[in-house]
PDB file of C-alpha atoms in Angstrom:
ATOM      1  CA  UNK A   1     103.928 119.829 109.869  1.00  0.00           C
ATOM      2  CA  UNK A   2     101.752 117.793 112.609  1.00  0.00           C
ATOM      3  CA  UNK A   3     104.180 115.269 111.908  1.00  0.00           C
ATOM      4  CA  UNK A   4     107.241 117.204 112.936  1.00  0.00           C
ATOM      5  CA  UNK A   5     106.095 118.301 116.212  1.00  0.00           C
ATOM      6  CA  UNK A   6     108.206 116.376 118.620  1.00  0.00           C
ATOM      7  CA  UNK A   7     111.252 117.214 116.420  1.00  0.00           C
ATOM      8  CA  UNK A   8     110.185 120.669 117.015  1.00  0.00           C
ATOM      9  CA  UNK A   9     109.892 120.427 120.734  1.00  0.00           C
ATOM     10  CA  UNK A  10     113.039 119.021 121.781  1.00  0.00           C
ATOM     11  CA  UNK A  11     115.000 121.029 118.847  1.00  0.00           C
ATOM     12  CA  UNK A  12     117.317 122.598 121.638  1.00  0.00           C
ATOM     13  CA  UNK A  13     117.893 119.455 123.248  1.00  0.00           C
ATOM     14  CA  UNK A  14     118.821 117.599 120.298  1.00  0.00           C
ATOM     15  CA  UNK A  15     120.718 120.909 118.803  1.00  0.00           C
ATOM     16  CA  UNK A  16     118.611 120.608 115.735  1.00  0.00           C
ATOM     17  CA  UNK A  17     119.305 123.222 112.764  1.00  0.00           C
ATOM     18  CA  UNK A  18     116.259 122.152 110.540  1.00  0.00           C
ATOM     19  CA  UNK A  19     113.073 119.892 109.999  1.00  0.00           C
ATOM     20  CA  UNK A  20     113.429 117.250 106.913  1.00  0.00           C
ATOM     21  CA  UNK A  21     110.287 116.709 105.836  1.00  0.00           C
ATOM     22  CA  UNK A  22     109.642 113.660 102.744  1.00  0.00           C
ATOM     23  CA  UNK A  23     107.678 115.963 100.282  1.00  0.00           C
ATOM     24  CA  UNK A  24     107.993 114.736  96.678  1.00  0.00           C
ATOM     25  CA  UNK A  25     107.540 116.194  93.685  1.00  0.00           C
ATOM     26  CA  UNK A  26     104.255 115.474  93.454  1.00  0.00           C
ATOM     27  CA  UNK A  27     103.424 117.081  96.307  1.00  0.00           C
ATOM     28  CA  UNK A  28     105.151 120.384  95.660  1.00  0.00           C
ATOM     29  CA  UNK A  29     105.586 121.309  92.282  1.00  0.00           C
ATOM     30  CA  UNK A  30     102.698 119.328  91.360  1.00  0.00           C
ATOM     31  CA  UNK A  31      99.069 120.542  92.257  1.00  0.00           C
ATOM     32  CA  UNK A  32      97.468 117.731  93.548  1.00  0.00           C
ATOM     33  CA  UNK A  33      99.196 115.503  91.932  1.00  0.00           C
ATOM     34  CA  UNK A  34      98.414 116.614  88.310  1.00  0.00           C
ATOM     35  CA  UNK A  35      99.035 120.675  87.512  1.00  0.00           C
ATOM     36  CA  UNK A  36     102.201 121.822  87.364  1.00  0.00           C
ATOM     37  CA  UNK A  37     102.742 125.393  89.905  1.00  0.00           C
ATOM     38  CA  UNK A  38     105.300 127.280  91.100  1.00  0.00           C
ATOM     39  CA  UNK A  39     105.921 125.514  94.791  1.00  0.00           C
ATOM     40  CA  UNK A  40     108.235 128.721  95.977  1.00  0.00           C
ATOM     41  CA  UNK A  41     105.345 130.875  95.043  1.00  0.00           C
ATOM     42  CA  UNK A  42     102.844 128.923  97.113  1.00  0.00           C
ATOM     43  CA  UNK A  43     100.805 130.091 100.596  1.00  0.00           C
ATOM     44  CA  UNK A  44     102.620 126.705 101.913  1.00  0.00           C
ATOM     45  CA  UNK A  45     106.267 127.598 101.620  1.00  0.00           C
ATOM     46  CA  UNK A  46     106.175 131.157 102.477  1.00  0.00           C
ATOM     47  CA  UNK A  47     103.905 130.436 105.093  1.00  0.00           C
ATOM     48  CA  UNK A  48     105.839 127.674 106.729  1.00  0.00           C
ATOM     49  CA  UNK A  49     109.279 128.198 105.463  1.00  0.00           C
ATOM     50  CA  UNK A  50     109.790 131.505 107.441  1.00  0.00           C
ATOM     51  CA  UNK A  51     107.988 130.646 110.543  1.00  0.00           C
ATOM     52  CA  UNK A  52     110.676 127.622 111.180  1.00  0.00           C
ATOM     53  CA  UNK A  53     113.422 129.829 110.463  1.00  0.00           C
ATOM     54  CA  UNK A  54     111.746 132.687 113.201  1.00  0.00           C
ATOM     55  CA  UNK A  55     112.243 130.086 116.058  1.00  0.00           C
ATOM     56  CA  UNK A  56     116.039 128.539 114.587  1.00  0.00           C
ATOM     57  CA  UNK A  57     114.906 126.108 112.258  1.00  0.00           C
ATOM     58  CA  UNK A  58     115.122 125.481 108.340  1.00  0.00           C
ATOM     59  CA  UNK A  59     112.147 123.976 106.752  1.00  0.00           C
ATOM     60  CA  UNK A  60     114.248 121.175 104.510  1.00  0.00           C
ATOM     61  CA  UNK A  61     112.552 119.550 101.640  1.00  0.00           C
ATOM     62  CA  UNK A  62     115.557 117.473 100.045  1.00  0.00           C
ATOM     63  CA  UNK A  63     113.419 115.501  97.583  1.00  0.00           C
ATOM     64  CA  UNK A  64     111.114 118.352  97.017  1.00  0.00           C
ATOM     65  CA  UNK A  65     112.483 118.233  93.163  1.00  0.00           C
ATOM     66  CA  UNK A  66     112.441 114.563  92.397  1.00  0.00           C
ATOM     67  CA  UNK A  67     108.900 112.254  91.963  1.00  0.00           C
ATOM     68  CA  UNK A  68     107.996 109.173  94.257  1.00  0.00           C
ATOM     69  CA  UNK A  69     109.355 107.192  91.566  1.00  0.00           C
ATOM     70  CA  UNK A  70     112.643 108.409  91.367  1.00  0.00           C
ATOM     71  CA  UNK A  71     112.868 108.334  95.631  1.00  0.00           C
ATOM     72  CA  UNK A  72     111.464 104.355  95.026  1.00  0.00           C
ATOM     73  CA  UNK A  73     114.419 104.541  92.830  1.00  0.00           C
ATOM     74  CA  UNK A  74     117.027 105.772  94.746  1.00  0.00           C
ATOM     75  CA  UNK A  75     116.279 103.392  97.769  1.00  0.00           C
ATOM     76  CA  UNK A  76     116.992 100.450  95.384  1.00  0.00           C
ATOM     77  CA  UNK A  77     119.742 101.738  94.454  1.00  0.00           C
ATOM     78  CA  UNK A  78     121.462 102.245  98.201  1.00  0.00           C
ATOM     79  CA  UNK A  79     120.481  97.952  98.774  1.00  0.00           C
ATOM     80  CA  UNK A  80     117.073  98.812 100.800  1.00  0.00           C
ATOM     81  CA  UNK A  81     114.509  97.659  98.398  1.00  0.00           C
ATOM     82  CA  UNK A  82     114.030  94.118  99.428  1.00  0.00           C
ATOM     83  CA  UNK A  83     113.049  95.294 103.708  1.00  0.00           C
ATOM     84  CA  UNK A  84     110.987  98.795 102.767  1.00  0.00           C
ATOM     85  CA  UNK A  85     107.444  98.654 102.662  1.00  0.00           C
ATOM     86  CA  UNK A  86     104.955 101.563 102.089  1.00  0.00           C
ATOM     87  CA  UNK A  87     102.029  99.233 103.204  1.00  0.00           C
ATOM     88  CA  UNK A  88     100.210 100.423 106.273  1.00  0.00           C
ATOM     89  CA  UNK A  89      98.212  97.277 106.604  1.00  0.00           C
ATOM     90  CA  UNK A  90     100.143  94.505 106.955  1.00  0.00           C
ATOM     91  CA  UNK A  91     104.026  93.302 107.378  1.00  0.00           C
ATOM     92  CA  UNK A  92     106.372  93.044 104.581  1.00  0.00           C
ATOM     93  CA  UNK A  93     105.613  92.772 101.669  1.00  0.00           C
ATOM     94  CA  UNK A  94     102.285  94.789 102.376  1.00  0.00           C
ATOM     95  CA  UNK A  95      98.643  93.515 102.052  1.00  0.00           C
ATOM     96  CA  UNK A  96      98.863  93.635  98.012  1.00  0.00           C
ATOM     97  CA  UNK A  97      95.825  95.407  97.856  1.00  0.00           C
ATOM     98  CA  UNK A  98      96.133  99.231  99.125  1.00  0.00           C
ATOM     99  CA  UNK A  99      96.925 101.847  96.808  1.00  0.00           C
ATOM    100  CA  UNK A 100      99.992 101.974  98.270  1.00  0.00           C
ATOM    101  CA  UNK A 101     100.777  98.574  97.334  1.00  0.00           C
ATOM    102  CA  UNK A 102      99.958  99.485  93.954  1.00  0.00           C
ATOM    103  CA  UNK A 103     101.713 102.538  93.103  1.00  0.00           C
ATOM    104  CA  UNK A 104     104.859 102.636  95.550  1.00  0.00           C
ATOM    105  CA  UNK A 105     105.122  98.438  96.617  1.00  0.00           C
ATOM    106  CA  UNK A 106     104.839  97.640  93.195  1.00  0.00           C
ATOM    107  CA  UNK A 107     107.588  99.558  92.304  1.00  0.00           C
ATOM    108  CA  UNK A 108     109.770  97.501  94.572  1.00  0.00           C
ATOM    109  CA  UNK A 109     108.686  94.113  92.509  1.00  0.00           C
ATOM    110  CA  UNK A 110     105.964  93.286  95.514  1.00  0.00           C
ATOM    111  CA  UNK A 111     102.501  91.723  94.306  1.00  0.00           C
ATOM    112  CA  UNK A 112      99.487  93.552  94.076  1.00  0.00           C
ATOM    113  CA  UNK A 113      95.775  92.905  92.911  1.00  0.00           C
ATOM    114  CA  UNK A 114      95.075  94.978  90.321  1.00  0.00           C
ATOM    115  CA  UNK A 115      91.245  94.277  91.198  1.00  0.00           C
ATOM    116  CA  UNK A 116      91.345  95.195  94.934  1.00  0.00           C
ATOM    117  CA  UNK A 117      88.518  97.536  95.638  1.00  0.00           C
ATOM    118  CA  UNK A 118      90.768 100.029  96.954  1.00  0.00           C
ATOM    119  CA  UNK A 119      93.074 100.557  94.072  1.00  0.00           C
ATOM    120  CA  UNK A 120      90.220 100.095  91.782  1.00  0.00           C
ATOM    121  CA  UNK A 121      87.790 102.844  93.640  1.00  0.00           C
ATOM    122  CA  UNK A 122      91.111 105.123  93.171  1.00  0.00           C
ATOM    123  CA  UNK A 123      92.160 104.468  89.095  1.00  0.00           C
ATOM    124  CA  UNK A 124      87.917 104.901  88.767  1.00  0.00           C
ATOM    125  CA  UNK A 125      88.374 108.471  90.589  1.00  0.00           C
ATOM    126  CA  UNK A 126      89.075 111.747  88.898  1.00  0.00           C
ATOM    127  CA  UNK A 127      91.304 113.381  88.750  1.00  0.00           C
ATOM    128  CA  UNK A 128      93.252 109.976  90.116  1.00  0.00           C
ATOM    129  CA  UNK A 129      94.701 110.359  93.509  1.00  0.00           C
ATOM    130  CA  UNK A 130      98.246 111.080  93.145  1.00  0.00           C
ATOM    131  CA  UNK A 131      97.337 111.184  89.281  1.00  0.00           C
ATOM    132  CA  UNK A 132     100.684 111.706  87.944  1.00  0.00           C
ATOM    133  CA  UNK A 133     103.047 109.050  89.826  1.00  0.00           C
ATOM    134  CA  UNK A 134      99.977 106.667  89.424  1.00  0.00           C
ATOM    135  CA  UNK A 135      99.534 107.128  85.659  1.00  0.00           C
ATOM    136  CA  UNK A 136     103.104 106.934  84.810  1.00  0.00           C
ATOM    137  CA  UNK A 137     102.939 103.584  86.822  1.00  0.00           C
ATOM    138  CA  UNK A 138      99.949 102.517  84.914  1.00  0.00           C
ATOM    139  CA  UNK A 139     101.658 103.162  81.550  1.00  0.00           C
ATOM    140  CA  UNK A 140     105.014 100.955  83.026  1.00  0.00           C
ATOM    141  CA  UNK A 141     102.890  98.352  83.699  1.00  0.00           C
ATOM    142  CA  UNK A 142     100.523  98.667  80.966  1.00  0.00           C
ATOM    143  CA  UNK A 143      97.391  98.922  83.222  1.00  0.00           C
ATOM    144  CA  UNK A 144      95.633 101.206  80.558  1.00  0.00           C
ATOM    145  CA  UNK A 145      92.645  99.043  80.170  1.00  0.00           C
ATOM    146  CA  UNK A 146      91.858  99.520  83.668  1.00  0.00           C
ATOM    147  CA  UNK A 147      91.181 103.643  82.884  1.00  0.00           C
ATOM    148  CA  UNK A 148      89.845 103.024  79.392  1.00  0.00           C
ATOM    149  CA  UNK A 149      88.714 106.789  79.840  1.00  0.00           C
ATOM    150  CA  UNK A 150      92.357 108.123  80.065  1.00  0.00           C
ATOM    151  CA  UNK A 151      93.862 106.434  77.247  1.00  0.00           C
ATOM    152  CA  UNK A 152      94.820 109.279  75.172  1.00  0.00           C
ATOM    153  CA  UNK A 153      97.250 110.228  78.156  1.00  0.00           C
ATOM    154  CA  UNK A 154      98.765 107.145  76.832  1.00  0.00           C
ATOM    155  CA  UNK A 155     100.495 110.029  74.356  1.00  0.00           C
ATOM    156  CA  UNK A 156     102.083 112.591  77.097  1.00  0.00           C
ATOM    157  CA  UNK A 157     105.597 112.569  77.531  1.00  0.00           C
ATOM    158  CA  UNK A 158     105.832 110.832  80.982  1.00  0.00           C
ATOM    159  CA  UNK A 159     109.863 110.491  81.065  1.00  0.00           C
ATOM    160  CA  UNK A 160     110.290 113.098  83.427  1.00  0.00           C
ATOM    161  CA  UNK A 161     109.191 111.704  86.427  1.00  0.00           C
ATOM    162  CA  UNK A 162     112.149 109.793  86.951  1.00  0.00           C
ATOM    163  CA  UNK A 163     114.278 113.158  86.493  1.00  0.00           C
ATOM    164  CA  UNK A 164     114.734 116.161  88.781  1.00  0.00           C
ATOM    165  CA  UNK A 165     113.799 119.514  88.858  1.00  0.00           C
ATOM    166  CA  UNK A 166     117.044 121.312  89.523  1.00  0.00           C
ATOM    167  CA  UNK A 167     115.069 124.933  90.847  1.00  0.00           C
ATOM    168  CA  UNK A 168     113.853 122.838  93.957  1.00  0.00           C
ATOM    169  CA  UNK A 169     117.429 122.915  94.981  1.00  0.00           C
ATOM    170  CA  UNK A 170     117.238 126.342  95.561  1.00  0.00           C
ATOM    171  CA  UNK A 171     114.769 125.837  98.685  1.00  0.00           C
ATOM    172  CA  UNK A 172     117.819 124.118 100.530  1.00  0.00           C
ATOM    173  CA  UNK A 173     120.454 126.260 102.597  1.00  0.00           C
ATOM    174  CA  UNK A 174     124.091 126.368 102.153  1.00  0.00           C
ATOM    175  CA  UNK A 175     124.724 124.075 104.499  1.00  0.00           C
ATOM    176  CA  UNK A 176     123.226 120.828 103.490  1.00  0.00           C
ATOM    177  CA  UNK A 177     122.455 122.166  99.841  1.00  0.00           C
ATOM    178  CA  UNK A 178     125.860 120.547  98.700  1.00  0.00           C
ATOM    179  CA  UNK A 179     125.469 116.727  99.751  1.00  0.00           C
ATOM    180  CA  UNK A 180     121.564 116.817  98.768  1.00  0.00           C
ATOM    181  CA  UNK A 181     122.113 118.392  95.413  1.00  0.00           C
ATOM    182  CA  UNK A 182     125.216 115.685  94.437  1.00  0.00           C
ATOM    183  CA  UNK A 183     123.597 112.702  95.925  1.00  0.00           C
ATOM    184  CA  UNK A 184     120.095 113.435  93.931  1.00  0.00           C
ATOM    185  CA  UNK A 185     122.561 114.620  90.658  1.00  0.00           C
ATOM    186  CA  UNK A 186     124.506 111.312  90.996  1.00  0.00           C
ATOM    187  CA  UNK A 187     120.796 109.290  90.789  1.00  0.00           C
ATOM    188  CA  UNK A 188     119.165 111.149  88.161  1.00  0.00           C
ATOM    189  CA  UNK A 189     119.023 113.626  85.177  1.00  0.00           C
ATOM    190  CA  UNK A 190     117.555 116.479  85.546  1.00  0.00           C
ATOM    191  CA  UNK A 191     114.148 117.527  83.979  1.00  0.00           C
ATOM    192  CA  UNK A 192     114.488 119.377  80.890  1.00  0.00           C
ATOM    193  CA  UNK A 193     113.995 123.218  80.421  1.00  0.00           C
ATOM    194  CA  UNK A 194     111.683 122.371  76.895  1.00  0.00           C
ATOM    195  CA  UNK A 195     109.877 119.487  78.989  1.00  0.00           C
ATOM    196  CA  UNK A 196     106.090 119.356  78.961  1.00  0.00           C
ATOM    197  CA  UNK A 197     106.636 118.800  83.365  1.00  0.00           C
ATOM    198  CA  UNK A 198     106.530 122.792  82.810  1.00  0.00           C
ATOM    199  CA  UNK A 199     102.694 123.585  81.496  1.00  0.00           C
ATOM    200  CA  UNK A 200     101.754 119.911  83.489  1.00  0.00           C
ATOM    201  CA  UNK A 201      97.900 119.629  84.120  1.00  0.00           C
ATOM    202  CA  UNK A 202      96.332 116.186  83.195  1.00  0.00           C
ATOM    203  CA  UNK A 203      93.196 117.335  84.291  1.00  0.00           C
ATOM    204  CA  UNK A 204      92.366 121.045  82.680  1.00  0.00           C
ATOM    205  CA  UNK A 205      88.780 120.359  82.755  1.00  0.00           C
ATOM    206  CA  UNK A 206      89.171 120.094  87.000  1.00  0.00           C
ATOM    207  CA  UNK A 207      88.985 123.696  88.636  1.00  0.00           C
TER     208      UNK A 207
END
C-alpha cells in the first residue's frame, strides 16, 4: 500500500472512490508464487480491504484473478506491446538480463540471456521466485535444462495461467465490477472448477 500513498492523500481533491492496485494472480491467490490459498480469507484483504473503505475508499484489485501472463497478454492485445517495458535497468527494450527481462520482457518477444547471473541465481533458487509464472515460462520456452532438478513439473497441467479465476471478481464493487469482469471475460477463459490451480503447491516440501 506504500505505493498508494499520494493517491490516498489527495483522494478528496481528486474525488477518488477507490485505490487500483496491479496485484496478479500470483500474488493473491497464489502463496508466494507457488501454493494455491484462499486470497479473501487472508490477514491481507481483511486487513486492508476494510480500512480503505473506513476513510471512503475501495481497495480495487481488477487483475487480482488473472496471472502476469495473461495481463502480458492482454497489453498485446490493446497495441502496447512493442513501447512497455518491465525492465528497471535500462530503456526499452530492458537490459536483457534481469529477471524481469526474463519472465515478463520475454513475453513481449524482447531478448534476454538466459545465462545472466541474475536470472540464473533466481531459476537455481527454491522455491523459484515467482515460481509459478516463471515455470510456466520456462516450459514455453523450453528452458527445462536450466532447472534439471524440476523436471518432473514438466508433467503439471500449467494451462491455467493464461485463464481467470472468476471468484476474484467478487472482491470488486458494483460499480466498476461490470467493465472489469467483461473486459478480463472478453481476453480469457476462465479457470476450470476440476483444475489442478485449486490444490496448487509446487513446492509441498517448503513450510
Amino acid at each position: 500500500m506504500a505505493a498508494a500513498i499520494h493517491l490516498i492523500l489527495f483522494a478528496d481533491y481528486f474525488d477518488l472512490r477507490g485505490i487500483a492496485l496491479g496485484m496478479p494472480i500470483d500474488n493473491t491467490y497464489l502463496w508466494h508464487g507457488y501454493r494455491y490459498r484462499e486470497f479473501s480469507e487472508t490477514s491481507w484483504w481483511r486487513t486492508w480491504a476494510p480500512l480503505m473503505e473506513s476513510i471512503g475508499l475501495d481497495l480495487l484489485l481488477p487483475i487480482a484473478g488473472i496471472s502476469e501472463a495473461s495481463a502480458v497478454h492482454i497489453v498485446q492485445q490493446a497495441g502496447l506491446g512493442n513501447i512497455v517495458s518491465s525492465c528497471l535497468r535500462a530503456k526499452h527494450p530492458g537490459c536483457g538480463r534481469c529477471w524481469k527481462c526474463f519472465h515478463k520482457n520475454g513475453m513481449l518477444g524482447h531478448p534476454y540471456d538466459i545465462e545472466a547471473r541474475e536470472i540464473q541465481a533466481f531459476l537455481g533458487k527454491r522455491p523459484v521466485r515467482t515460481a509459478t509464472h516463471a515455470l510456466w515460462w520456462v516450459g514455453e520456452q523450453n528452458h527445462w535444462d536450466q532447472v534439471p532438478d524440476l523436471h518432473h513439473l514438466k508433467e503439471r497441467d500449467f494451462s491455467w495461467w493464461v485463464k481467470h479465476h472468476p471468484p476474484a471478481f467478487d472482491l470488486l464493487p458494483d460499480w466498476i465490477r461490470p467493465s472489469i469482469q467483461s473486459a478480463i471475460e472478453d481476453a480469457t477463459e476462465p479457470i476450470p472448477e476440476d483444475s489442478e490451480f485449486y490444490t496448487w503447491n509446487l513446492f509441498p516440501d517448503t513450510e
